[in-house]
């Protein structure tokens, strides 16, 4: 394997495609985000990097709450639209039907199979982006997308983002915390 250097860039192999929900001036707004992941197990936390210019950032700062909504592959058009237009230019409150959970101020997109309700734990100013770390207060799941009490990605059919392209999950390669048991020293 011959390596070349590509310079510093915020690269990850694949990313999730999510919708960050926040109330801005009392109205729901949804923003597409791919720079998001799990942050902590106990307490349960997730995080998302939001550019300081985003309308969504205003809502998170205003309420100290937000949601991460996981759309299915069949919602790719609505999802991408939320990443093309800003709530500062166009009202995005009607793209999804919104409902509220425990926090009352984090809008949850009814049509998305999974909604993660978050209370802002901390924001880290990284430069262009604020890393919002949210404590998960509840997960709302479509019953059709749950197996044995857990979200099931084979049913959710989430959108994977990489290289300016949306993909689906693809096929299983092996089982985690298990495949490594087949390792033998060379
Ligand atoms: C696939 C995709 C992923 C994106 N990921 C992020 C992200 O992680 N963080 C971010 O700040 N903007 C991201 N954006 C850009 C915002 O979604 C876009 O600027 C949006 O219009 C902001 O909406 P708002 O101003 O209503 O908050 C992404 C856009 C797309 C299409």
Short mmCIF file of N, CA and C and ligand atoms in Angstrom, two decimals:
data_model
loop_
_atom_site.label_atom_id
_atom_site.label_comp_id
_atom_site.label_asym_id
_atom_site.label_seq_id
_atom_site.Cartn_x
_atom_site.Cartn_y
_atom_site.Cartn_z
N UNK A 1 0.85 -1.20 0.00
CA UNK A 1 0.00 0.00 0.00
C UNK A 1 0.88 1.25 0.00
N UNK A 2 0.78 2.06 -1.04
CA UNK A 2 1.57 3.31 -1.08
C UNK A 2 0.67 4.48 -0.67
N UNK A 3 1.12 5.32 0.29
CA UNK A 3 0.29 6.41 0.81
C UNK A 3 0.68 7.75 0.22
N UNK A 4 -0.34 8.63 0.04
CA UNK A 4 -0.08 10.04 -0.29
C UNK A 4 -0.77 10.88 0.78
N UNK A 5 -0.33 12.12 0.96
CA UNK A 5 -0.99 13.00 1.93
C UNK A 5 -2.03 13.85 1.19
N UNK A 6 -3.16 14.06 1.82
CA UNK A 6 -4.27 14.79 1.19
C UNK A 6 -4.53 16.13 1.86
N UNK A 7 -3.77 16.45 2.89
CA UNK A 7 -3.99 17.72 3.60
C UNK A 7 -5.02 17.56 4.69
N UNK A 8 -5.21 18.64 5.46
CA UNK A 8 -6.17 18.60 6.58
C UNK A 8 -7.57 18.86 6.06
N UNK A 9 -8.46 17.95 6.32
CA UNK A 9 -9.87 18.15 5.96
C UNK A 9 -10.74 17.37 6.93
N UNK A 10 -11.98 17.85 7.14
CA UNK A 10 -12.84 17.16 8.11
C UNK A 10 -13.46 15.91 7.50
N UNK A 11 -12.64 14.89 7.35
CA UNK A 11 -13.08 13.68 6.65
C UNK A 11 -13.50 12.56 7.61
N UNK A 12 -14.56 11.92 7.27
CA UNK A 12 -14.96 10.65 7.89
C UNK A 12 -15.41 9.75 6.76
N UNK A 13 -15.26 8.47 6.89
CA UNK A 13 -15.58 7.59 5.76
C UNK A 13 -17.06 7.73 5.38
N UNK A 14 -17.95 7.40 6.30
CA UNK A 14 -19.37 7.60 6.05
C UNK A 14 -19.99 8.31 7.25
N UNK A 15 -21.09 8.97 7.00
CA UNK A 15 -21.77 9.74 8.05
C UNK A 15 -23.27 9.46 7.99
N UNK A 16 -23.96 9.69 9.11
CA UNK A 16 -25.42 9.54 9.07
C UNK A 16 -26.04 10.78 8.41
N UNK A 17 -27.22 10.65 7.91
CA UNK A 17 -27.96 11.82 7.43
C UNK A 17 -29.12 12.04 8.39
N UNK A 18 -29.09 13.19 9.06
CA UNK A 18 -30.08 13.48 10.10
C UNK A 18 -30.76 14.81 9.83
N UNK A 19 -31.82 15.04 10.56
CA UNK A 19 -32.46 16.36 10.55
C UNK A 19 -32.41 16.89 11.97
N UNK A 20 -31.75 18.02 12.13
CA UNK A 20 -31.70 18.65 13.45
C UNK A 20 -32.93 19.53 13.58
N UNK A 21 -33.74 19.25 14.58
CA UNK A 21 -34.94 20.04 14.81
C UNK A 21 -34.71 21.03 15.95
N UNK A 22 -35.12 22.27 15.72
CA UNK A 22 -35.04 23.27 16.79
C UNK A 22 -36.16 24.28 16.57
N UNK A 23 -36.71 24.76 17.65
CA UNK A 23 -37.69 25.84 17.54
C UNK A 23 -36.95 27.16 17.44
N UNK A 24 -37.26 27.92 16.40
CA UNK A 24 -36.68 29.26 16.29
C UNK A 24 -37.85 30.24 16.35
N UNK A 25 -37.79 31.14 17.30
CA UNK A 25 -38.87 32.11 17.52
C UNK A 25 -40.22 31.38 17.60
N UNK A 26 -40.24 30.25 18.29
CA UNK A 26 -41.49 29.53 18.52
C UNK A 26 -41.97 28.65 17.38
N UNK A 27 -41.19 28.57 16.28
CA UNK A 27 -41.59 27.76 15.12
C UNK A 27 -40.58 26.65 14.85
N UNK A 28 -41.06 25.45 14.51
CA UNK A 28 -40.11 24.37 14.22
C UNK A 28 -39.28 24.65 12.97
N UNK A 29 -38.02 24.27 13.03
CA UNK A 29 -37.13 24.36 11.87
C UNK A 29 -36.30 23.08 11.81
N UNK A 30 -36.11 22.56 10.60
CA UNK A 30 -35.34 21.32 10.43
C UNK A 30 -34.17 21.57 9.49
N UNK A 31 -33.00 21.15 9.93
CA UNK A 31 -31.76 21.33 9.16
C UNK A 31 -31.08 19.99 8.94
N UNK A 32 -30.69 19.71 7.73
CA UNK A 32 -29.97 18.47 7.43
C UNK A 32 -28.58 18.53 8.06
N UNK A 33 -28.15 17.43 8.65
CA UNK A 33 -26.80 17.37 9.23
C UNK A 33 -26.22 15.98 9.05
N UNK A 34 -24.93 15.97 8.74
CA UNK A 34 -24.21 14.69 8.61
C UNK A 34 -23.08 14.60 9.63
N UNK A 35 -22.70 15.74 10.18
CA UNK A 35 -21.58 15.75 11.12
C UNK A 35 -22.12 15.50 12.53
N UNK A 36 -22.49 14.26 12.78
CA UNK A 36 -23.14 13.92 14.04
C UNK A 36 -22.77 12.50 14.45
N UNK A 37 -22.73 12.30 15.76
CA UNK A 37 -22.43 10.96 16.27
C UNK A 37 -22.84 10.82 17.74
N UNK A 38 -22.57 9.65 18.30
CA UNK A 38 -22.79 9.41 19.74
C UNK A 38 -21.64 10.05 20.51
N UNK A 39 -21.94 10.63 21.69
CA UNK A 39 -20.89 11.28 22.49
C UNK A 39 -20.63 10.58 23.81
N UNK A 40 -21.62 9.92 24.38
CA UNK A 40 -21.44 9.31 25.71
C UNK A 40 -22.51 8.25 25.93
N UNK A 41 -22.16 7.22 26.72
CA UNK A 41 -23.14 6.16 26.98
C UNK A 41 -23.95 6.44 28.25
N UNK A 42 -23.26 6.84 29.35
CA UNK A 42 -23.96 7.09 30.61
C UNK A 42 -23.49 8.42 31.21
N UNK A 43 -24.30 9.49 31.15
CA UNK A 43 -25.64 9.51 30.56
C UNK A 43 -25.57 9.46 29.03
N UNK A 44 -26.67 9.06 28.44
CA UNK A 44 -26.72 8.94 26.98
C UNK A 44 -26.61 10.31 26.33
N UNK A 45 -25.62 10.47 25.46
CA UNK A 45 -25.42 11.76 24.79
C UNK A 45 -25.08 11.56 23.32
N UNK A 46 -25.53 12.51 22.53
CA UNK A 46 -25.20 12.56 21.10
C UNK A 46 -24.67 13.95 20.80
N UNK A 47 -24.06 14.13 19.64
CA UNK A 47 -23.55 15.47 19.32
C UNK A 47 -23.68 15.74 17.83
N UNK A 48 -23.72 17.02 17.51
CA UNK A 48 -23.82 17.45 16.11
C UNK A 48 -23.06 18.77 15.95
N UNK A 49 -22.33 18.86 14.85
CA UNK A 49 -21.57 20.09 14.56
C UNK A 49 -22.44 21.00 13.69
N UNK A 50 -22.74 22.17 14.21
CA UNK A 50 -23.62 23.11 13.50
C UNK A 50 -22.85 24.41 13.22
N UNK A 51 -22.80 24.78 11.96
CA UNK A 51 -22.14 26.03 11.57
C UNK A 51 -22.81 27.21 12.28
N UNK A 52 -22.00 28.15 12.72
CA UNK A 52 -22.54 29.29 13.48
C UNK A 52 -23.55 30.12 12.68
N UNK A 53 -23.48 30.02 11.34
CA UNK A 53 -24.38 30.81 10.48
C UNK A 53 -25.79 30.20 10.38
N UNK A 54 -25.94 28.95 10.79
CA UNK A 54 -27.23 28.28 10.59
C UNK A 54 -28.34 28.89 11.46
N UNK A 55 -29.52 28.95 10.87
CA UNK A 55 -30.72 29.41 11.58
C UNK A 55 -30.96 28.49 12.78
N UNK A 56 -30.70 27.20 12.58
CA UNK A 56 -30.87 26.19 13.63
C UNK A 56 -30.10 26.56 14.91
N UNK A 57 -28.91 27.11 14.74
CA UNK A 57 -28.08 27.47 15.91
C UNK A 57 -28.82 28.47 16.79
N UNK A 58 -29.56 29.39 16.16
CA UNK A 58 -30.34 30.38 16.94
C UNK A 58 -31.34 29.67 17.84
N UNK A 59 -32.01 28.66 17.29
CA UNK A 59 -33.03 27.93 18.05
C UNK A 59 -32.43 27.13 19.20
N UNK A 60 -31.28 26.51 18.94
CA UNK A 60 -30.65 25.71 20.01
C UNK A 60 -30.19 26.64 21.13
N UNK A 61 -29.64 27.79 20.76
CA UNK A 61 -29.18 28.76 21.78
C UNK A 61 -30.39 29.30 22.57
N UNK A 62 -31.50 29.50 21.85
CA UNK A 62 -32.70 30.10 22.46
C UNK A 62 -33.34 29.16 23.50
N UNK A 63 -33.46 27.87 23.14
CA UNK A 63 -34.22 26.93 24.00
C UNK A 63 -33.36 25.96 24.80
N UNK A 64 -32.08 25.83 24.38
CA UNK A 64 -31.18 24.83 25.00
C UNK A 64 -31.73 23.41 24.83
N UNK A 65 -32.48 23.21 23.76
CA UNK A 65 -32.98 21.88 23.41
C UNK A 65 -32.89 21.73 21.89
N UNK A 66 -32.84 20.48 21.44
CA UNK A 66 -32.92 20.20 20.00
C UNK A 66 -33.30 18.72 19.82
N UNK A 67 -33.55 18.35 18.58
CA UNK A 67 -33.83 16.94 18.30
C UNK A 67 -32.96 16.49 17.14
N UNK A 68 -32.66 15.20 17.11
CA UNK A 68 -32.05 14.59 15.93
C UNK A 68 -33.09 13.60 15.40
N UNK A 69 -33.49 13.82 14.17
CA UNK A 69 -34.53 13.00 13.55
C UNK A 69 -33.88 12.17 12.45
N UNK A 70 -34.15 10.88 12.45
CA UNK A 70 -33.53 9.99 11.46
C UNK A 70 -34.53 9.68 10.36
N UNK A 71 -34.29 10.25 9.17
CA UNK A 71 -35.23 9.97 8.07
C UNK A 71 -34.91 8.64 7.40
N UNK A 72 -35.88 8.11 6.69
CA UNK A 72 -35.70 6.90 5.88
C UNK A 72 -35.28 7.31 4.47
N UNK A 73 -34.72 6.34 3.74
CA UNK A 73 -34.25 6.62 2.38
C UNK A 73 -35.37 7.19 1.49
N UNK A 74 -36.62 6.83 1.77
CA UNK A 74 -37.70 7.37 0.92
C UNK A 74 -38.04 8.83 1.25
N UNK A 75 -37.32 9.41 2.21
CA UNK A 75 -37.53 10.83 2.54
C UNK A 75 -36.34 11.69 2.10
N UNK A 76 -35.58 11.17 1.13
CA UNK A 76 -34.34 11.84 0.73
C UNK A 76 -34.60 13.23 0.12
N UNK A 77 -35.72 13.41 -0.55
CA UNK A 77 -35.99 14.71 -1.20
C UNK A 77 -36.26 15.78 -0.15
N UNK A 78 -37.15 15.49 0.79
CA UNK A 78 -37.45 16.44 1.87
C UNK A 78 -36.19 16.70 2.71
N UNK A 79 -35.44 15.62 2.93
CA UNK A 79 -34.24 15.73 3.76
C UNK A 79 -33.21 16.64 3.09
N UNK A 80 -32.96 16.42 1.82
CA UNK A 80 -31.98 17.25 1.11
C UNK A 80 -32.45 18.70 1.02
N UNK A 81 -33.77 18.88 0.85
CA UNK A 81 -34.32 20.24 0.78
C UNK A 81 -33.97 21.03 2.05
N UNK A 82 -34.06 20.34 3.19
CA UNK A 82 -33.74 21.02 4.47
C UNK A 82 -32.27 21.39 4.57
N UNK A 83 -31.45 20.83 3.69
CA UNK A 83 -30.03 21.16 3.65
C UNK A 83 -29.70 22.16 2.57
N UNK A 84 -30.68 22.45 1.72
CA UNK A 84 -30.45 23.40 0.63
C UNK A 84 -30.95 24.79 0.96
N UNK A 85 -31.96 24.87 1.79
CA UNK A 85 -32.54 26.18 2.12
C UNK A 85 -32.48 26.42 3.63
N UNK A 86 -32.30 27.68 3.97
CA UNK A 86 -32.23 28.05 5.39
C UNK A 86 -33.58 28.54 5.88
N UNK A 87 -33.86 28.23 7.13
CA UNK A 87 -35.08 28.75 7.76
C UNK A 87 -35.09 30.26 7.82
N UNK A 88 -33.93 30.88 7.64
CA UNK A 88 -33.89 32.35 7.63
C UNK A 88 -34.45 32.90 6.31
N UNK A 89 -34.48 32.04 5.27
CA UNK A 89 -34.97 32.45 3.95
C UNK A 89 -36.37 31.90 3.66
N UNK A 90 -36.63 30.69 4.19
CA UNK A 90 -37.90 30.00 3.86
C UNK A 90 -38.40 29.28 5.11
N UNK A 91 -39.71 29.36 5.31
CA UNK A 91 -40.32 28.67 6.45
C UNK A 91 -40.30 27.16 6.20
N UNK A 92 -39.53 26.42 7.02
CA UNK A 92 -39.44 24.97 6.84
C UNK A 92 -40.33 24.21 7.84
N UNK A 93 -41.22 24.95 8.53
CA UNK A 93 -41.99 24.34 9.62
C UNK A 93 -43.06 23.37 9.14
N UNK A 94 -43.43 23.44 7.84
CA UNK A 94 -44.51 22.58 7.33
C UNK A 94 -43.98 21.36 6.56
N UNK A 95 -42.66 21.24 6.42
CA UNK A 95 -42.10 20.11 5.64
C UNK A 95 -42.41 18.79 6.34
N UNK A 96 -42.35 18.82 7.66
CA UNK A 96 -42.73 17.66 8.47
C UNK A 96 -43.79 18.10 9.47
N UNK A 97 -44.65 17.14 9.88
CA UNK A 97 -45.56 17.44 10.98
C UNK A 97 -44.75 17.36 12.26
N UNK A 98 -44.85 18.35 13.11
CA UNK A 98 -44.05 18.36 14.34
C UNK A 98 -44.89 17.93 15.54
N UNK A 99 -44.25 17.18 16.43
CA UNK A 99 -44.86 16.91 17.73
C UNK A 99 -43.80 17.15 18.79
N UNK A 100 -44.23 17.22 20.04
CA UNK A 100 -43.30 17.52 21.13
C UNK A 100 -43.35 16.43 22.17
N UNK A 101 -42.22 16.18 22.78
CA UNK A 101 -42.11 15.15 23.82
C UNK A 101 -41.92 15.79 25.18
N UNK A 102 -41.00 15.22 25.96
CA UNK A 102 -40.79 15.66 27.34
C UNK A 102 -40.31 17.10 27.45
N UNK A 103 -39.51 17.52 26.50
CA UNK A 103 -38.86 18.84 26.62
C UNK A 103 -39.74 20.01 26.20
N UNK A 104 -40.78 19.72 25.45
CA UNK A 104 -41.77 20.73 25.01
C UNK A 104 -41.25 21.75 23.99
N UNK A 105 -39.92 21.92 23.88
CA UNK A 105 -39.42 22.94 22.95
C UNK A 105 -38.54 22.35 21.85
N UNK A 106 -38.37 21.02 21.84
CA UNK A 106 -37.58 20.39 20.77
C UNK A 106 -38.55 19.74 19.79
N UNK A 107 -38.74 20.34 18.60
CA UNK A 107 -39.72 19.77 17.66
C UNK A 107 -39.23 18.43 17.11
N UNK A 108 -40.16 17.48 16.99
CA UNK A 108 -39.84 16.13 16.52
C UNK A 108 -40.63 15.90 15.24
N UNK A 109 -39.95 15.40 14.22
CA UNK A 109 -40.59 15.23 12.91
C UNK A 109 -41.36 13.90 12.88
N UNK A 110 -42.66 14.00 12.86
CA UNK A 110 -43.57 12.85 12.89
C UNK A 110 -43.22 11.79 11.84
N UNK A 111 -42.91 12.22 10.62
CA UNK A 111 -42.69 11.29 9.51
C UNK A 111 -41.37 10.53 9.61
N UNK A 112 -40.45 10.98 10.44
CA UNK A 112 -39.17 10.26 10.58
C UNK A 112 -39.34 9.11 11.57
N UNK A 113 -38.84 7.92 11.25
CA UNK A 113 -39.08 6.76 12.12
C UNK A 113 -38.45 6.86 13.51
N UNK A 114 -37.37 7.62 13.64
CA UNK A 114 -36.73 7.78 14.94
C UNK A 114 -36.53 9.27 15.24
N UNK A 115 -36.90 9.67 16.45
CA UNK A 115 -36.70 11.06 16.90
C UNK A 115 -35.95 11.01 18.23
N UNK A 116 -34.83 11.70 18.28
CA UNK A 116 -34.01 11.71 19.50
C UNK A 116 -34.15 13.10 20.14
N UNK A 117 -34.73 13.11 21.32
CA UNK A 117 -35.01 14.37 22.01
C UNK A 117 -33.83 14.72 22.91
N UNK A 118 -33.27 15.88 22.75
CA UNK A 118 -32.04 16.23 23.47
C UNK A 118 -32.15 17.55 24.24
N UNK A 119 -31.58 17.51 25.43
CA UNK A 119 -31.37 18.74 26.21
C UNK A 119 -29.91 19.13 26.03
N UNK A 120 -29.66 20.38 25.68
CA UNK A 120 -28.28 20.81 25.44
C UNK A 120 -27.45 20.62 26.71
N UNK A 121 -26.38 19.85 26.59
CA UNK A 121 -25.47 19.61 27.72
C UNK A 121 -24.35 20.64 27.67
N UNK A 122 -23.77 20.80 26.51
CA UNK A 122 -22.64 21.70 26.36
C UNK A 122 -22.49 22.06 24.89
N UNK A 123 -21.99 23.26 24.61
CA UNK A 123 -21.60 23.55 23.24
C UNK A 123 -20.12 23.90 23.24
N UNK A 124 -19.43 23.34 22.28
CA UNK A 124 -17.99 23.58 22.17
C UNK A 124 -17.74 24.39 20.91
N UNK A 125 -17.14 25.56 21.09
CA UNK A 125 -16.85 26.44 19.95
C UNK A 125 -15.57 25.94 19.28
N UNK A 126 -15.74 25.32 18.11
CA UNK A 126 -14.57 24.73 17.43
C UNK A 126 -14.01 25.65 16.36
N UNK A 127 -14.68 26.77 16.07
CA UNK A 127 -14.25 27.67 14.98
C UNK A 127 -15.47 28.00 14.14
N UNK A 128 -15.51 27.46 12.91
CA UNK A 128 -16.69 27.70 12.06
C UNK A 128 -17.95 27.05 12.66
N UNK A 129 -17.75 25.93 13.34
CA UNK A 129 -18.87 25.15 13.85
C UNK A 129 -18.90 25.09 15.38
N UNK A 130 -20.12 25.01 15.88
CA UNK A 130 -20.33 24.74 17.31
C UNK A 130 -20.66 23.26 17.41
N UNK A 131 -19.96 22.56 18.28
CA UNK A 131 -20.31 21.16 18.52
C UNK A 131 -21.33 21.13 19.65
N UNK A 132 -22.56 20.82 19.31
CA UNK A 132 -23.62 20.77 20.32
C UNK A 132 -23.70 19.34 20.86
N UNK A 133 -23.47 19.20 22.13
CA UNK A 133 -23.58 17.90 22.78
C UNK A 133 -24.92 17.89 23.52
N UNK A 134 -25.73 16.91 23.21
CA UNK A 134 -27.06 16.86 23.79
C UNK A 134 -27.27 15.62 24.64
N UNK A 135 -27.85 15.82 25.81
CA UNK A 135 -28.22 14.67 26.64
C UNK A 135 -29.55 14.13 26.10
N UNK A 136 -29.58 12.85 25.80
CA UNK A 136 -30.79 12.24 25.25
C UNK A 136 -31.81 12.06 26.38
N UNK A 137 -32.96 12.70 26.25
CA UNK A 137 -33.98 12.54 27.31
C UNK A 137 -35.04 11.50 26.91
N UNK A 138 -35.17 11.31 25.60
CA UNK A 138 -36.13 10.28 25.14
C UNK A 138 -35.87 9.98 23.67
N UNK A 139 -36.19 8.72 23.32
CA UNK A 139 -36.17 8.34 21.91
C UNK A 139 -37.59 7.91 21.54
N UNK A 140 -38.11 8.52 20.51
CA UNK A 140 -39.44 8.19 20.01
C UNK A 140 -39.24 7.36 18.74
N UNK A 141 -39.85 6.18 18.69
CA UNK A 141 -39.61 5.27 17.56
C UNK A 141 -40.91 4.76 16.97
N UNK A 142 -40.94 4.70 15.66
CA UNK A 142 -42.06 4.07 14.95
C UNK A 142 -42.05 2.58 15.34
N UNK A 143 -43.16 2.07 15.80
CA UNK A 143 -43.23 0.67 16.26
C UNK A 143 -42.79 -0.30 15.16
N UNK A 144 -43.00 0.10 13.91
CA UNK A 144 -42.64 -0.77 12.78
C UNK A 144 -41.13 -0.85 12.57
N UNK A 145 -40.37 0.00 13.27
CA UNK A 145 -38.91 0.05 13.07
C UNK A 145 -38.15 -0.41 14.30
N UNK A 146 -38.84 -1.12 15.19
CA UNK A 146 -38.22 -1.57 16.44
C UNK A 146 -38.21 -3.10 16.48
N UNK A 147 -37.07 -3.66 16.89
CA UNK A 147 -36.96 -5.11 17.11
C UNK A 147 -36.38 -5.32 18.50
N UNK A 148 -37.05 -6.10 19.32
CA UNK A 148 -36.62 -6.38 20.70
C UNK A 148 -36.31 -5.10 21.48
N UNK A 149 -37.13 -4.10 21.33
CA UNK A 149 -37.00 -2.86 22.09
C UNK A 149 -35.90 -1.93 21.61
N UNK A 150 -35.30 -2.23 20.46
CA UNK A 150 -34.21 -1.38 19.95
C UNK A 150 -34.51 -0.94 18.51
N UNK A 151 -34.07 0.28 18.16
CA UNK A 151 -34.23 0.70 16.77
C UNK A 151 -33.53 -0.29 15.85
N UNK A 152 -34.16 -0.63 14.74
CA UNK A 152 -33.63 -1.65 13.83
C UNK A 152 -33.34 -0.99 12.48
N UNK A 153 -32.06 -0.88 12.15
CA UNK A 153 -31.71 -0.14 10.92
C UNK A 153 -32.17 -0.85 9.65
N UNK A 154 -32.42 -2.14 9.73
CA UNK A 154 -32.93 -2.82 8.52
C UNK A 154 -34.37 -2.38 8.24
N UNK A 155 -35.05 -1.91 9.28
CA UNK A 155 -36.43 -1.43 9.12
C UNK A 155 -36.46 0.09 8.92
N UNK A 156 -35.56 0.78 9.59
CA UNK A 156 -35.51 2.25 9.46
C UNK A 156 -35.07 2.64 8.05
N UNK A 157 -34.14 1.87 7.51
CA UNK A 157 -33.55 2.16 6.20
C UNK A 157 -32.99 3.60 6.15
N UNK A 158 -32.02 3.91 7.03
CA UNK A 158 -31.50 5.28 7.12
C UNK A 158 -30.66 5.66 5.90
N UNK A 159 -30.39 6.95 5.79
CA UNK A 159 -29.62 7.46 4.65
C UNK A 159 -28.17 7.67 5.09
N UNK A 160 -27.27 7.04 4.37
CA UNK A 160 -25.83 7.21 4.64
C UNK A 160 -25.31 8.30 3.72
N UNK A 161 -24.47 9.18 4.28
CA UNK A 161 -23.93 10.29 3.49
C UNK A 161 -22.41 10.14 3.33
N UNK A 162 -21.94 10.29 2.11
CA UNK A 162 -20.49 10.31 1.84
C UNK A 162 -20.29 10.87 0.44
N UNK A 163 -19.26 11.67 0.29
CA UNK A 163 -18.86 12.17 -1.03
C UNK A 163 -20.00 12.83 -1.80
N UNK A 164 -20.71 13.72 -1.10
CA UNK A 164 -21.82 14.48 -1.70
C UNK A 164 -22.91 13.56 -2.28
N UNK A 165 -23.02 12.38 -1.71
CA UNK A 165 -23.95 11.38 -2.25
C UNK A 165 -24.68 10.69 -1.11
N UNK A 166 -25.92 10.32 -1.35
CA UNK A 166 -26.69 9.55 -0.38
C UNK A 166 -26.67 8.07 -0.78
N UNK A 167 -26.44 7.24 0.20
CA UNK A 167 -26.43 5.79 -0.02
C UNK A 167 -27.41 5.15 0.97
N UNK A 168 -27.76 3.88 0.71
CA UNK A 168 -28.44 3.15 1.78
C UNK A 168 -27.40 2.33 2.54
N UNK A 169 -27.82 1.53 3.46
CA UNK A 169 -26.86 0.90 4.37
C UNK A 169 -26.02 -0.20 3.72
N UNK A 170 -26.54 -0.85 2.74
CA UNK A 170 -25.78 -1.94 2.10
C UNK A 170 -25.89 -3.23 2.89
N UNK A 171 -25.11 -4.20 2.48
CA UNK A 171 -25.30 -5.53 3.09
C UNK A 171 -24.38 -5.77 4.28
N UNK A 172 -24.78 -6.67 5.13
CA UNK A 172 -24.01 -7.01 6.32
C UNK A 172 -22.71 -7.70 5.92
N UNK A 173 -21.62 -7.31 6.62
CA UNK A 173 -20.30 -7.90 6.34
C UNK A 173 -19.99 -9.00 7.35
N UNK A 174 -20.27 -8.70 8.62
CA UNK A 174 -20.02 -9.68 9.70
C UNK A 174 -20.70 -9.14 10.95
N UNK A 175 -20.49 -9.76 12.10
CA UNK A 175 -21.08 -9.28 13.35
C UNK A 175 -20.02 -8.61 14.22
N UNK A 176 -20.38 -7.42 14.79
CA UNK A 176 -19.45 -6.69 15.65
C UNK A 176 -19.29 -7.39 16.99
N UNK A 177 -18.15 -7.17 17.61
CA UNK A 177 -17.78 -7.80 18.89
C UNK A 177 -17.78 -9.33 18.77
N UNK A 178 -17.61 -9.82 17.57
CA UNK A 178 -17.68 -11.24 17.31
C UNK A 178 -16.69 -11.65 16.20
N UNK A 179 -16.67 -10.88 15.12
CA UNK A 179 -15.80 -11.20 13.97
C UNK A 179 -14.35 -11.35 14.41
N UNK A 180 -13.93 -10.51 15.36
CA UNK A 180 -12.53 -10.50 15.83
C UNK A 180 -12.11 -11.79 16.50
N UNK A 181 -13.06 -12.56 16.92
CA UNK A 181 -12.73 -13.84 17.58
C UNK A 181 -12.10 -14.83 16.60
N UNK A 182 -12.28 -14.52 15.30
CA UNK A 182 -11.72 -15.41 14.29
C UNK A 182 -10.25 -15.08 14.00
N UNK A 183 -9.75 -14.00 14.65
CA UNK A 183 -8.39 -13.54 14.38
C UNK A 183 -7.35 -14.58 14.81
N UNK A 184 -6.40 -14.80 13.93
CA UNK A 184 -5.26 -15.66 14.32
C UNK A 184 -3.98 -14.88 14.06
N UNK A 185 -2.99 -14.98 14.96
CA UNK A 185 -1.72 -14.27 14.81
C UNK A 185 -0.98 -14.76 13.58
N UNK A 186 -0.44 -13.76 12.82
CA UNK A 186 0.31 -14.15 11.61
C UNK A 186 1.74 -14.51 11.97
C1 LIG B 1 -26.15 16.16 3.29
C2 LIG B 1 -25.99 17.45 4.05
C3 LIG B 1 -25.33 17.44 5.26
C4 LIG B 1 -25.15 18.63 5.99
N1 LIG B 1 -24.52 18.59 7.20
C5 LIG B 1 -24.39 19.71 7.93
C6 LIG B 1 -23.82 19.66 9.23
O1 LIG B 1 -23.48 18.60 9.75
N2 LIG B 1 -23.68 20.84 9.90
C7 LIG B 1 -24.07 22.03 9.37
O2 LIG B 1 -23.90 23.07 10.03
N3 LIG B 1 -24.65 22.10 8.14
C8 LIG B 1 -24.84 20.98 7.42
N4 LIG B 1 -25.44 21.02 6.19
C9 LIG B 1 -25.88 22.30 5.66
C10 LIG B 1 -27.23 22.77 6.27
O3 LIG B 1 -28.17 21.72 6.30
C11 LIG B 1 -27.80 23.93 5.42
O4 LIG B 1 -26.92 25.02 5.45
C12 LIG B 1 -29.20 24.33 5.87
O5 LIG B 1 -29.76 25.15 4.88
C13 LIG B 1 -29.20 25.08 7.19
O6 LIG B 1 -30.51 25.29 7.56
P1 LIG B 1 -30.93 26.38 8.66
O7 LIG B 1 -30.25 27.69 8.27
O8 LIG B 1 -32.43 26.44 8.54
O9 LIG B 1 -30.45 25.90 9.97
C14 LIG B 1 -25.64 19.85 5.47
C15 LIG B 1 -26.33 19.85 4.25
C16 LIG B 1 -26.51 18.67 3.55
C17 LIG B 1 -27.27 18.66 2.24
#
